[in-house]
Coordinates of N, CA, C and O in Angstrom, one line a residue:
M2 N 92.1 172.6 69.2 CA 92.1 171.8 67.9 C 91.3 170.5 68.1 O 91.5 169.8 69.0
I3 N 90.5 170.3 67.1 CA 89.7 169.1 67.2 C 90.5 167.9 66.6 O 90.8 167.9 65.4
L4 N 91.0 167.0 67.4 CA 91.8 165.9 66.9 C 91.0 164.6 66.6 O 91.3 163.9 65.8
L5 N 90.0 164.4 67.4 CA 89.1 163.3 67.2 C 87.7 163.8 67.0 O 87.3 164.7 67.7
V6 N 86.9 163.1 66.2 CA 85.7 163.7 65.8 C 84.5 163.1 66.7 O 84.3 161.9 66.7
N7 N 83.9 164.0 67.5 CA 82.8 163.6 68.4 C 81.5 163.8 67.6 O 81.4 164.9 66.9
P8 N 80.4 163.0 67.7 CA 79.2 163.2 67.0 C 78.7 164.6 67.4 O 77.9 165.2 66.6
V9 N 79.0 165.1 68.6 CA 78.5 166.4 69.0 C 79.0 167.5 68.0 O 78.5 168.6 67.9
T10 N 80.2 167.3 67.3 CA 80.8 168.3 66.4 C 80.3 168.2 65.0 O 80.8 168.9 64.1
W11 N 79.4 167.3 64.7 CA 78.9 167.1 63.3 C 78.1 168.3 62.8 O 76.9 168.2 62.6
A12 N 78.7 169.5 62.7 CA 77.9 170.6 62.3 C 77.3 170.5 60.9 O 76.3 171.0 60.6
H13 N 77.8 169.6 60.1 CA 77.2 169.4 58.7 C 75.9 168.7 58.8 O 75.2 168.7 57.8
C14 N 75.5 168.2 59.9 CA 74.2 167.6 60.1 C 73.1 168.8 60.1 O 71.9 168.5 59.9
D15 N 73.6 170.0 60.2 CA 72.7 171.2 60.1 C 72.5 171.6 58.7 O 71.7 172.5 58.4
G16 N 73.3 171.1 57.8 CA 73.3 171.6 56.4 C 72.1 171.1 55.5 O 71.7 170.0 55.7
L17 N 71.7 172.0 54.6 CA 70.7 171.6 53.7 C 71.1 170.5 52.7 O 70.3 169.8 52.1
D18 N 72.4 170.3 52.6 CA 73.0 169.2 51.8 C 73.7 168.1 52.7 O 74.4 167.3 52.2
G19 N 73.4 168.2 54.0 CA 73.9 167.3 54.9 C 73.1 165.9 54.9 O 72.1 165.8 54.3
P20 N 73.6 165.0 55.6 CA 73.0 163.6 55.6 C 71.6 163.5 56.2 O 70.8 162.7 55.7
V21 N 71.3 164.4 57.2 CA 70.0 164.3 57.8 C 68.9 164.9 56.8 O 67.9 164.2 56.6
V22 N 69.2 166.0 56.3 CA 68.2 166.6 55.3 C 68.2 165.8 54.0 O 67.1 165.7 53.4
T23 N 69.3 165.2 53.6 CA 69.3 164.4 52.4 C 68.3 163.2 52.6 O 67.5 162.9 51.7
D24 N 68.3 162.6 53.8 CA 67.4 161.5 54.0 C 66.0 162.0 54.2 O 65.0 161.4 53.8
A25 N 65.8 163.3 54.7 CA 64.5 163.9 54.9 C 63.9 164.1 53.5 O 62.7 163.9 53.3
R26 N 64.6 164.5 52.5 CA 64.1 164.7 51.2 C 63.6 163.4 50.6 O 62.6 163.4 50.0
V27 N 64.4 162.4 50.8 CA 64.0 161.1 50.3 C 62.7 160.6 50.9 O 61.8 160.1 50.2
A28 N 62.6 160.8 52.2 CA 61.4 160.4 53.0 C 60.2 161.2 52.5 O 59.1 160.6 52.2
L29 N 60.3 162.5 52.3 CA 59.2 163.3 51.8 C 58.7 162.9 50.4 O 57.5 162.7 50.1
D30 N 59.7 162.7 49.5 CA 59.4 162.3 48.2 C 58.7 161.0 48.0 O 57.9 160.7 47.2
A31 N 59.1 160.1 49.0 CA 58.6 158.7 48.9 C 57.3 158.6 49.8 O 56.6 157.6 49.7
G32 N 57.0 159.6 50.6 CA 55.9 159.5 51.5 C 56.0 158.5 52.6 O 55.1 158.0 53.1
D33 N 57.3 158.3 53.0 CA 57.6 157.2 54.0 C 58.6 157.8 54.9 O 59.7 158.2 54.6
V34 N 58.3 158.0 56.2 CA 59.1 158.6 57.2 C 60.3 157.7 57.6 O 61.3 158.2 58.2
T35 N 60.2 156.5 57.3 CA 61.3 155.5 57.8 C 62.7 155.9 57.7 O 63.5 155.8 58.6
P36 N 63.1 156.5 56.5 CA 64.5 156.8 56.3 C 65.1 157.8 57.3 O 66.3 157.8 57.5
V37 N 64.3 158.6 58.0 CA 64.8 159.6 58.9 C 64.8 159.2 60.3 O 65.4 159.8 61.2
L38 N 64.1 158.1 60.7 CA 64.0 157.7 62.0 C 65.3 157.4 62.7 O 65.4 157.5 63.9
K39 N 66.2 156.9 61.9 CA 67.5 156.6 62.5 C 68.3 157.7 63.1 O 69.2 157.6 63.9
W40 N 67.9 158.9 62.7 CA 68.6 160.2 63.1 C 68.2 160.7 64.5 O 68.8 161.6 65.0
I41 N 67.1 160.1 65.0 CA 66.6 160.6 66.3 C 66.2 159.4 67.2 O 66.0 158.3 66.8
P42 N 66.2 159.7 68.6 CA 65.9 158.6 69.5 C 64.4 158.2 69.4 O 63.6 159.0 69.0
E43 N 64.1 157.1 69.9 CA 62.7 156.6 69.9 C 61.8 157.6 70.6 O 60.6 157.7 70.2
T44 N 62.3 158.3 71.7 CA 61.5 159.2 72.4 C 61.0 160.4 71.6 O 60.0 161.0 72.0
D45 N 61.7 160.7 70.5 CA 61.3 161.8 69.6 C 60.5 161.3 68.4 O 60.1 162.1 67.6
E46 N 60.3 160.0 68.3 CA 59.8 159.5 67.0 C 58.4 160.0 66.8 O 58.0 160.4 65.6
Q47 N 57.5 160.1 67.8 CA 56.2 160.6 67.6 C 56.2 162.0 67.1 O 55.4 162.3 66.2
E48 N 57.0 162.9 67.6 CA 57.0 164.3 67.1 C 57.5 164.3 65.7 O 56.9 165.1 64.9
V49 N 58.4 163.5 65.3 CA 58.9 163.5 63.9 C 57.8 163.0 63.0 O 57.5 163.5 61.9
R50 N 57.1 161.9 63.4 CA 56.1 161.4 62.6 C 54.9 162.4 62.4 O 54.4 162.5 61.3
E51 N 54.6 163.1 63.4 CA 53.5 164.1 63.3 C 54.0 165.3 62.4 O 53.2 165.8 61.6
A52 N 55.2 165.7 62.5 CA 55.7 166.8 61.7 C 55.7 166.3 60.2 O 55.4 167.1 59.3
F53 N 56.1 165.1 60.0 CA 56.2 164.5 58.7 C 54.7 164.5 58.1 O 54.5 164.9 56.9
D54 N 53.8 164.0 58.8 CA 52.4 163.9 58.3 C 51.9 165.3 58.0 O 51.2 165.5 56.9
Q55 N 52.1 166.3 58.8 CA 51.7 167.6 58.5 C 52.4 168.1 57.2 O 51.7 168.8 56.4
A56 N 53.7 167.9 57.1 CA 54.3 168.3 55.9 C 53.8 167.8 54.6 O 53.6 168.4 53.7
L57 N 53.4 166.5 54.7 CA 52.9 165.9 53.5 C 51.5 166.5 53.1 O 51.3 166.7 51.9
V58 N 50.7 166.9 54.1 CA 49.4 167.5 53.8 C 49.6 168.9 53.2 O 49.0 169.2 52.1
V59 N 50.5 169.7 53.8 CA 50.7 171.0 53.4 C 51.4 171.0 52.0 O 51.1 171.9 51.1
R60 N 52.2 170.1 51.7 CA 52.9 170.0 50.4 C 52.0 170.0 49.2 O 52.3 170.4 48.1
E61 N 50.8 169.5 49.5 CA 49.8 169.3 48.4 C 49.2 170.6 48.0 O 48.5 170.7 47.0
Q62 N 49.5 171.7 48.7 CA 48.8 173.0 48.5 C 49.5 173.9 47.4 O 49.1 175.0 47.1
G63 N 50.6 173.4 46.8 CA 51.3 174.1 45.8 C 52.8 174.2 46.1 O 53.3 173.9 47.1
P64 N 53.6 174.8 45.1 CA 55.0 174.9 45.2 C 55.5 175.7 46.4 O 56.4 175.3 47.1
E65 N 54.9 176.9 46.7 CA 55.3 177.6 47.8 C 55.0 176.9 49.1 O 55.8 176.9 50.1
A66 N 53.9 176.4 49.2 CA 53.5 175.6 50.4 C 54.4 174.4 50.6 O 54.8 174.1 51.7
R67 N 54.8 173.8 49.5 CA 55.6 172.6 49.5 C 57.0 173.0 50.1 O 57.6 172.3 50.9
E68 N 57.5 174.1 49.7 CA 58.8 174.6 50.1 C 58.8 174.9 51.6 O 59.7 174.5 52.4
L69 N 57.7 175.6 52.1 CA 57.5 175.9 53.5 C 57.4 174.6 54.3 O 57.9 174.5 55.4
A70 N 56.6 173.6 53.8 CA 56.4 172.4 54.5 C 57.7 171.6 54.7 O 58.0 171.1 55.7
D71 N 58.5 171.6 53.6 CA 59.8 170.9 53.6 C 60.7 171.5 54.6 O 61.3 170.8 55.4
R72 N 60.7 172.8 54.6 CA 61.6 173.5 55.5 C 61.2 173.3 57.0 O 62.1 173.0 57.8
Y73 N 60.0 173.3 57.2 CA 59.5 173.0 58.6 C 59.9 171.6 59.0 O 60.3 171.5 60.2
F74 N 59.7 170.6 58.2 CA 60.1 169.3 58.5 C 61.6 169.2 58.7 O 62.0 168.5 59.7
F75 N 62.4 169.8 57.8 CA 63.8 169.7 58.0 C 64.3 170.3 59.3 O 65.1 169.7 60.0
E76 N 63.7 171.4 59.7 CA 64.1 172.1 60.9 C 63.7 171.3 62.1 O 64.5 171.2 63.1
T77 N 62.5 170.7 62.1 CA 62.1 169.9 63.2 C 63.0 168.7 63.3 O 63.5 168.4 64.5
L78 N 63.3 168.0 62.3 CA 64.1 166.8 62.3 C 65.6 167.1 62.8 O 66.1 166.4 63.7
V79 N 66.1 168.1 62.2 CA 67.5 168.5 62.5 C 67.6 169.0 64.0 O 68.6 168.7 64.7
R80 N 66.6 169.8 64.4 CA 66.6 170.2 65.8 C 66.6 169.1 66.8 O 67.4 169.1 67.8
L81 N 65.8 168.1 66.5 CA 65.7 166.9 67.4 C 67.0 166.1 67.3 O 67.5 165.5 68.3
H82 N 67.5 166.0 66.1 CA 68.8 165.2 66.0 C 69.9 165.9 66.7 O 70.7 165.2 67.4
R83 N 70.0 167.2 66.6 CA 71.0 168.0 67.3 C 70.9 167.8 68.8 O 71.9 167.7 69.6
A84 N 69.6 167.9 69.3 CA 69.4 167.7 70.8 C 69.9 166.3 71.2 O 70.4 166.1 72.2
Y85 N 69.6 165.3 70.3 CA 70.1 163.9 70.6 C 71.6 163.8 70.7 O 72.1 163.1 71.5
E86 N 72.3 164.7 69.9 CA 73.8 164.7 69.9 C 74.2 165.5 71.2 O 75.4 165.5 71.5
G87 N 73.3 166.3 71.8 CA 73.7 167.2 72.9 C 74.3 168.5 72.4 O 75.1 169.1 73.1
A88 N 73.9 168.8 71.2 CA 74.3 170.1 70.6 C 73.1 171.0 70.3 O 72.0 170.6 70.1
P89 N 73.3 172.3 70.3 CA 72.3 173.3 70.1 C 72.0 173.4 68.6 O 72.8 173.1 67.7
F90 N 70.7 173.7 68.3 CA 70.3 173.9 66.9 C 70.2 175.4 66.7 O 69.3 176.1 67.4
T91 N 70.9 176.0 65.8 CA 70.8 177.4 65.5 C 70.3 177.8 64.1 O 70.5 178.9 63.7
G92 N 69.7 176.8 63.5 CA 69.2 177.0 62.2 C 69.9 176.1 61.1 O 71.0 175.6 61.4
L93 N 69.2 176.0 60.0 CA 69.8 175.2 58.9 C 70.9 176.0 58.1 O 70.7 177.2 57.9
L94 N 72.0 175.3 57.8 CA 73.1 175.9 57.1 C 72.8 175.7 55.6 O 72.2 174.7 55.2
P95 N 73.2 176.7 54.8 CA 72.9 176.6 53.4 C 73.8 175.5 52.8 O 74.8 175.1 53.3
S96 N 73.4 175.0 51.6 CA 74.2 174.0 50.9 C 75.5 174.6 50.6 O 75.7 175.7 50.3
G97 N 76.6 173.7 50.7 CA 77.9 174.1 50.4 C 78.6 174.8 51.6 O 79.7 175.3 51.4
A98 N 77.9 174.9 52.7 CA 78.6 175.5 53.9 C 79.9 174.7 54.3 O 79.9 173.5 54.1
E99 N 80.8 175.4 54.8 CA 82.2 174.8 55.1 C 82.0 173.7 56.1 O 81.3 173.9 57.1
V100 N 82.7 172.6 55.9 CA 82.7 171.5 56.8 C 84.1 171.3 57.4 O 85.0 171.4 56.6
S101 N 84.2 170.8 58.6 CA 85.5 170.5 59.2 C 86.2 169.5 58.3 O 85.6 168.5 57.8
P102 N 87.5 169.7 58.0 CA 88.3 168.8 57.2 C 88.2 167.3 57.7 O 88.1 166.4 56.9
A103 N 88.2 167.2 59.0 CA 88.1 165.9 59.6 C 86.8 165.2 59.3 O 86.8 164.0 59.0
I104 N 85.7 166.0 59.3 CA 84.4 165.4 59.0 C 84.3 165.1 57.5 O 83.8 164.0 57.1
A105 N 84.8 166.0 56.7 CA 84.9 165.7 55.3 C 85.6 164.4 54.9 O 85.2 163.6 54.1
K106 N 86.8 164.2 55.6 CA 87.5 162.9 55.4 C 86.8 161.7 55.9 O 86.8 160.6 55.4
A107 N 86.1 161.9 57.1 CA 85.3 160.8 57.6 C 84.2 160.4 56.7 O 83.9 159.2 56.4
D108 N 83.5 161.4 56.1 CA 82.4 161.1 55.1 C 83.0 160.4 53.9 O 82.4 159.5 53.4
A109 N 84.1 160.9 53.4 CA 84.8 160.4 52.3 C 85.2 158.9 52.5 O 85.0 158.1 51.6
A110 N 85.7 158.7 53.7 CA 86.1 157.3 54.0 C 84.9 156.3 54.0 O 85.0 155.2 53.4
L111 N 83.8 156.7 54.6 CA 82.6 155.9 54.5 C 82.1 155.7 53.1 O 81.6 154.6 52.7
E112 N 82.1 156.8 52.3 CA 81.7 156.7 50.9 C 82.5 155.8 50.1 O 82.0 155.1 49.2
Q113 N 83.8 155.9 50.3 CA 84.8 155.0 49.5 C 85.0 153.6 50.1 O 85.6 152.8 49.4
G114 N 84.6 153.5 51.4 CA 84.8 152.2 52.0 C 86.3 151.9 52.3 O 86.8 150.8 52.4
D115 N 87.1 153.0 52.5 CA 88.5 152.9 52.8 C 88.9 154.0 53.8 O 88.7 155.2 53.6
V116 N 89.4 153.5 55.0 CA 89.7 154.4 56.1 C 91.1 154.9 56.2 O 91.5 155.7 57.0
D117 N 92.0 154.3 55.3 CA 93.4 154.6 55.4 C 93.8 156.1 55.4 O 94.6 156.5 56.2
D118 N 93.2 156.8 54.5 CA 93.6 158.2 54.4 C 93.2 159.0 55.6 O 93.9 159.9 56.2
L119 N 92.0 158.7 56.1 CA 91.5 159.3 57.3 C 92.4 159.0 58.6 O 92.7 159.9 59.3
A120 N 92.7 157.7 58.7 CA 93.5 157.3 59.8 C 94.9 158.0 59.8 O 95.4 158.4 60.8
R121 N 95.5 158.1 58.6 CA 96.8 158.7 58.5 C 96.7 160.2 58.8 O 97.5 160.8 59.5
H122 N 95.6 160.9 58.4 CA 95.4 162.3 58.6 C 95.3 162.6 60.1 O 95.9 163.5 60.6
I123 N 94.4 161.8 60.8 CA 94.2 162.0 62.2 C 95.5 161.6 63.0 O 95.9 162.4 63.9
A124 N 96.1 160.6 62.7 CA 97.4 160.2 63.4 C 98.4 161.3 63.2 O 99.1 161.6 64.3
A125 N 98.6 161.8 62.1 CA 99.5 162.9 61.9 C 99.2 164.1 62.7 O 100.1 164.8 63.3
A126 N 97.9 164.5 62.7 CA 97.5 165.6 63.5 C 97.7 165.4 65.0 O 98.2 166.3 65.7
V127 N 97.4 164.2 65.5 CA 97.6 163.9 66.9 C 99.1 164.0 67.2 O 99.5 164.6 68.2
E128 N 100.0 163.4 66.4 CA 101.4 163.4 66.7 C 101.9 164.8 66.7 O 102.7 165.2 67.6
A129 N 101.5 165.6 65.7 CA 102.0 167.0 65.6 C 101.6 167.8 66.9 O 102.4 168.5 67.4
S130 N 100.4 167.6 67.3 CA 99.9 168.4 68.5 C 100.6 167.9 69.8 O 100.9 168.7 70.6
I131 N 100.7 166.6 69.9 CA 101.5 166.1 71.1 C 102.9 166.7 71.1 O 103.4 167.1 72.2
R132 N 103.5 166.7 70.0 CA 104.9 167.2 70.0 C 105.0 168.7 70.3 O 105.9 169.1 71.0
E133 N 103.9 169.4 69.8 CA 103.9 170.8 70.1 C 103.7 171.1 71.6 O 104.4 171.9 72.2
Q134 N 102.7 170.4 72.2 CA 102.5 170.5 73.6 C 103.7 170.1 74.5 O 104.1 170.7 75.4
F135 N 104.4 169.0 74.0 CA 105.6 168.5 74.7 C 106.7 169.6 74.6 O 107.4 169.8 75.6
A136 N 106.9 170.2 73.5 CA 108.0 171.2 73.3 C 107.7 172.4 74.3 O 108.7 172.9 74.9
V137 N 106.5 172.8 74.4 CA 106.2 173.9 75.3 C 106.5 173.6 76.8 O 107.1 174.3 77.5
A138 N 106.0 172.4 77.2 CA 106.3 171.9 78.6 C 107.7 171.7 78.8 O 108.2 172.0 79.9
S139 N 108.4 171.1 77.9 CA 109.8 170.8 78.0 C 110.6 172.1 78.2 O 111.5 172.2 79.0
T140 N 110.3 173.1 77.4 CA 111.0 174.4 77.5 C 110.8 175.0 78.9 O 111.6 175.6 79.5
A141 N 109.5 175.0 79.3 CA 109.2 175.5 80.6 C 109.9 174.8 81.7 O 110.3 175.4 82.7
K142 N 110.1 173.5 81.6 CA 110.7 172.7 82.6 C 112.2 173.1 82.8 O 112.7 173.1 83.9
A143 N 112.8 173.5 81.7 CA 114.2 173.9 81.7 C 114.5 175.1 82.6 O 115.5 175.3 83.1
D144 N 113.4 175.9 82.7 CA 113.6 177.2 83.5 C 112.8 177.1 84.8 O 112.7 178.1 85.5
K145 N 112.3 176.0 85.2 CA 111.4 175.9 86.3 C 112.0 176.3 87.6 O 111.3 176.7 88.6
D146 N 113.3 176.2 87.8 CA 114.0 176.5 89.1 C 114.6 177.9 89.1 O 115.2 178.3 90.1
A147 N 114.4 178.7 88.0 CA 114.9 180.0 87.9 C 114.3 181.0 88.9 O 114.9 181.9 89.5
S148 N 113.0 180.8 89.1 CA 112.2 181.6 90.0 C 110.9 181.0 90.3 O 110.5 180.0 89.7
V149 N 110.2 181.5 91.3 CA 108.9 181.0 91.7 C 108.0 181.2 90.5 O 107.2 180.2 90.2
E150 N 108.0 182.3 89.9 CA 107.1 182.5 88.7 C 107.4 181.6 87.6 O 106.5 181.0 86.9
S151 N 108.7 181.3 87.3 CA 109.1 180.3 86.3 C 108.6 178.9 86.7 O 108.2 178.2 85.8
G152 N 108.6 178.6 87.9 CA 108.1 177.4 88.4 C 106.7 177.2 88.2 O 106.1 176.2 87.8
R153 N 105.9 178.3 88.4 CA 104.5 178.3 88.2 C 104.1 178.1 86.7 O 103.2 177.4 86.4
V154 N 104.9 178.8 85.9 CA 104.7 178.6 84.4 C 104.9 177.2 84.0 O 104.0 176.6 83.3
Y155 N 105.9 176.6 84.6 CA 106.2 175.2 84.2 C 105.0 174.3 84.7 O 104.6 173.4 84.0
V156 N 104.5 174.5 85.9 CA 103.4 173.7 86.5 C 102.2 173.8 85.5 O 101.5 172.8 85.2
D157 N 101.9 175.0 85.1 CA 100.8 175.3 84.2 C 100.9 174.5 82.9 O 100.0 173.8 82.5
K158 N 102.1 174.5 82.3 CA 102.4 173.8 81.1 C 102.4 172.3 81.3 O 102.0 171.5 80.4
Y159 N 102.9 171.9 82.5 CA 103.0 170.5 82.8 C 101.5 170.0 82.9 O 101.2 168.9 82.3
V160 N 100.7 170.7 83.6 CA 99.3 170.2 83.8 C 98.6 170.1 82.4 O 97.9 169.2 82.2
E161 N 98.8 171.2 81.6 CA 98.1 171.2 80.3 C 98.6 170.0 79.5 O 97.8 169.3 78.8
F162 N 99.9 169.7 79.5 CA 100.4 168.6 78.7 C 100.0 167.2 79.1 O 99.5 166.5 78.3
V163 N 100.1 167.0 80.4 CA 99.7 165.6 80.9 C 98.2 165.4 80.8 O 97.8 164.3 80.4
H164 N 97.4 166.4 81.0 CA 96.0 166.2 80.8 C 95.5 166.1 79.3 O 94.6 165.4 79.0
Y165 N 96.3 166.8 78.6 CA 96.0 166.8 77.1 C 96.2 165.3 76.6 O 95.4 164.8 75.9
V166 N 97.4 164.8 77.0 CA 97.7 163.4 76.6 C 96.7 162.4 77.2 O 96.2 161.5 76.6
K167 N 96.3 162.7 78.5 CA 95.3 161.8 79.2 C 94.0 161.8 78.4 O 93.4 160.7 78.2
H168 N 93.5 163.0 78.1 CA 92.2 163.1 77.4 C 92.2 162.4 76.0 O 91.3 161.7 75.6
L169 N 93.4 162.6 75.3 CA 93.5 161.9 74.0 C 93.5 160.4 74.2 O 92.8 159.7 73.5
H170 N 94.2 159.9 75.1 CA 94.3 158.5 75.4 C 93.0 157.9 75.7 O 92.6 156.9 75.2
E171 N 92.3 158.6 76.6 CA 90.9 158.1 77.0 C 89.9 158.2 75.9 O 89.1 157.3 75.8
A172 N 90.1 159.1 75.1 CA 89.2 159.2 73.9 C 89.3 158.0 73.0 O 88.4 157.6 72.4
V173 N 90.5 157.5 72.9 CA 90.8 156.4 72.0 C 90.7 155.1 72.7 O 90.1 154.1 72.2
A174 N 91.2 154.9 74.0 CA 91.2 153.7 74.6 C 90.2 153.5 75.7 O 90.0 152.4 76.3
G175 N 89.5 154.6 76.0 CA 88.5 154.5 77.1 C 89.0 154.9 78.4 O 90.3 154.9 78.5
P176 N 88.2 155.3 79.4 CA 88.7 155.8 80.7 C 89.6 154.8 81.4 O 90.5 155.2 82.0
G177 N 89.4 153.5 81.2 CA 90.3 152.5 81.9 C 91.6 152.3 81.1 O 92.5 151.5 81.6
G178 N 91.6 152.8 79.9 CA 92.9 152.6 79.1 C 92.9 151.2 78.5 O 93.9 150.8 77.9
H179 N 91.8 150.5 78.5 CA 91.8 149.2 77.8 C 90.7 149.1 76.8 O 89.5 149.4 77.1
G180 N 91.0 148.9 75.5 CA 90.0 148.8 74.5 C 89.8 150.2 74.0 O 90.4 151.2 74.3
H181 N 88.8 150.3 73.0 CA 88.6 151.5 72.3 C 87.4 152.3 72.9 O 86.4 151.7 73.2
G182 N 87.5 153.6 73.1 CA 86.5 154.4 73.5 C 85.4 154.5 72.5 O 85.7 154.6 71.3
H183 N 84.1 154.6 73.0 CA 83.0 154.6 72.0 C 82.7 156.1 71.6 O 82.0 156.3 70.7
Q184 N 83.2 157.0 72.4 CA 83.0 158.4 72.1 C 84.4 159.1 72.1 O 85.2 158.9 73.0
A185 N 84.7 159.8 71.0 CA 85.9 160.6 71.0 C 85.7 162.0 71.6 O 84.6 162.2 72.0
A186 N 86.7 162.8 71.7 CA 86.6 164.0 72.4 C 87.2 165.2 71.7 O 88.2 165.0 71.0
E187 N 86.7 166.3 71.9 CA 87.3 167.5 71.5 C 88.1 168.0 72.7 O 87.6 168.3 73.8
V188 N 89.4 168.1 72.5 CA 90.3 168.4 73.6 C 90.6 169.9 73.7 O 91.1 170.5 72.8
D189 N 90.2 170.4 74.8 CA 90.4 171.8 75.0 C 91.3 172.0 76.2 O 91.0 171.8 77.4
A190 N 92.6 172.3 75.9 CA 93.6 172.4 77.0 C 93.2 173.4 78.1 O 93.6 173.3 79.2
G191 N 92.4 174.4 77.7 CA 92.0 175.4 78.6 C 91.2 174.9 79.7 O 91.0 175.5 80.8
D192 N 90.5 173.7 79.6 CA 89.7 173.1 80.6 C 90.4 172.1 81.4 O 89.9 171.6 82.4
T193 N 91.6 171.8 81.1 CA 92.3 170.8 81.8 C 92.6 171.1 83.3 O 92.8 170.2 84.0
H194 N 92.7 172.3 83.7 CA 93.0 172.7 85.0 C 91.9 172.2 86.0 O 92.1 172.2 87.2
H195 N 90.8 171.9 85.6 CA 89.7 171.5 86.4 C 89.8 170.0 86.8 O 89.1 169.5 87.6
D196 N 90.7 169.3 86.0 CA 90.9 167.9 86.4 C 92.0 167.7 87.4 O 92.8 168.5 87.7
Q197 N 91.9 166.4 88.0 CA 93.0 166.1 88.9 C 93.9 165.1 88.2 O 93.4 164.2 87.5
H198 N 95.2 165.1 88.5 CA 96.1 164.1 87.9 C 96.3 163.0 88.9 O 96.0 163.0 90.0

């Protein structure tokens, strides 16, 4: 379950109606690449500028060429943006593609200038998930001395629970537990066994 939204999970950046392509359309129509440069690191700026200039030239060849040129630029820009996020690019998603509810709420919060609904939504999801993990670990603890196998089940659930909470806390407060983390995390309890407590 994704409890906190990492930039790596912004699948809607792949969408033809997502924020990256929206800015790309503005840039192409204005003949100015500036609006899209924020989406990529400085190291990729030259490639984006070249793709932009090529697209502008091809666009002049007619409607079909314009469509192909735009698509080429969108794909180049989104591919580099996704690489910057550390995520793979598997193609552009059609307009109206399903977006994570958390991402939709984050977008709405920024659009409305009000984070209260988003904060309540995430807080409720985190609380519900912690309670669920706790209930599983607590039930296993009650039977931990019944047999060696029961004890091992408890240890598995204990490790999952404490690392789950640890990752959540670090995502919010940072590794040292002081202040706010700059990157949130997708918590996968299945990977917690690789950590040490």
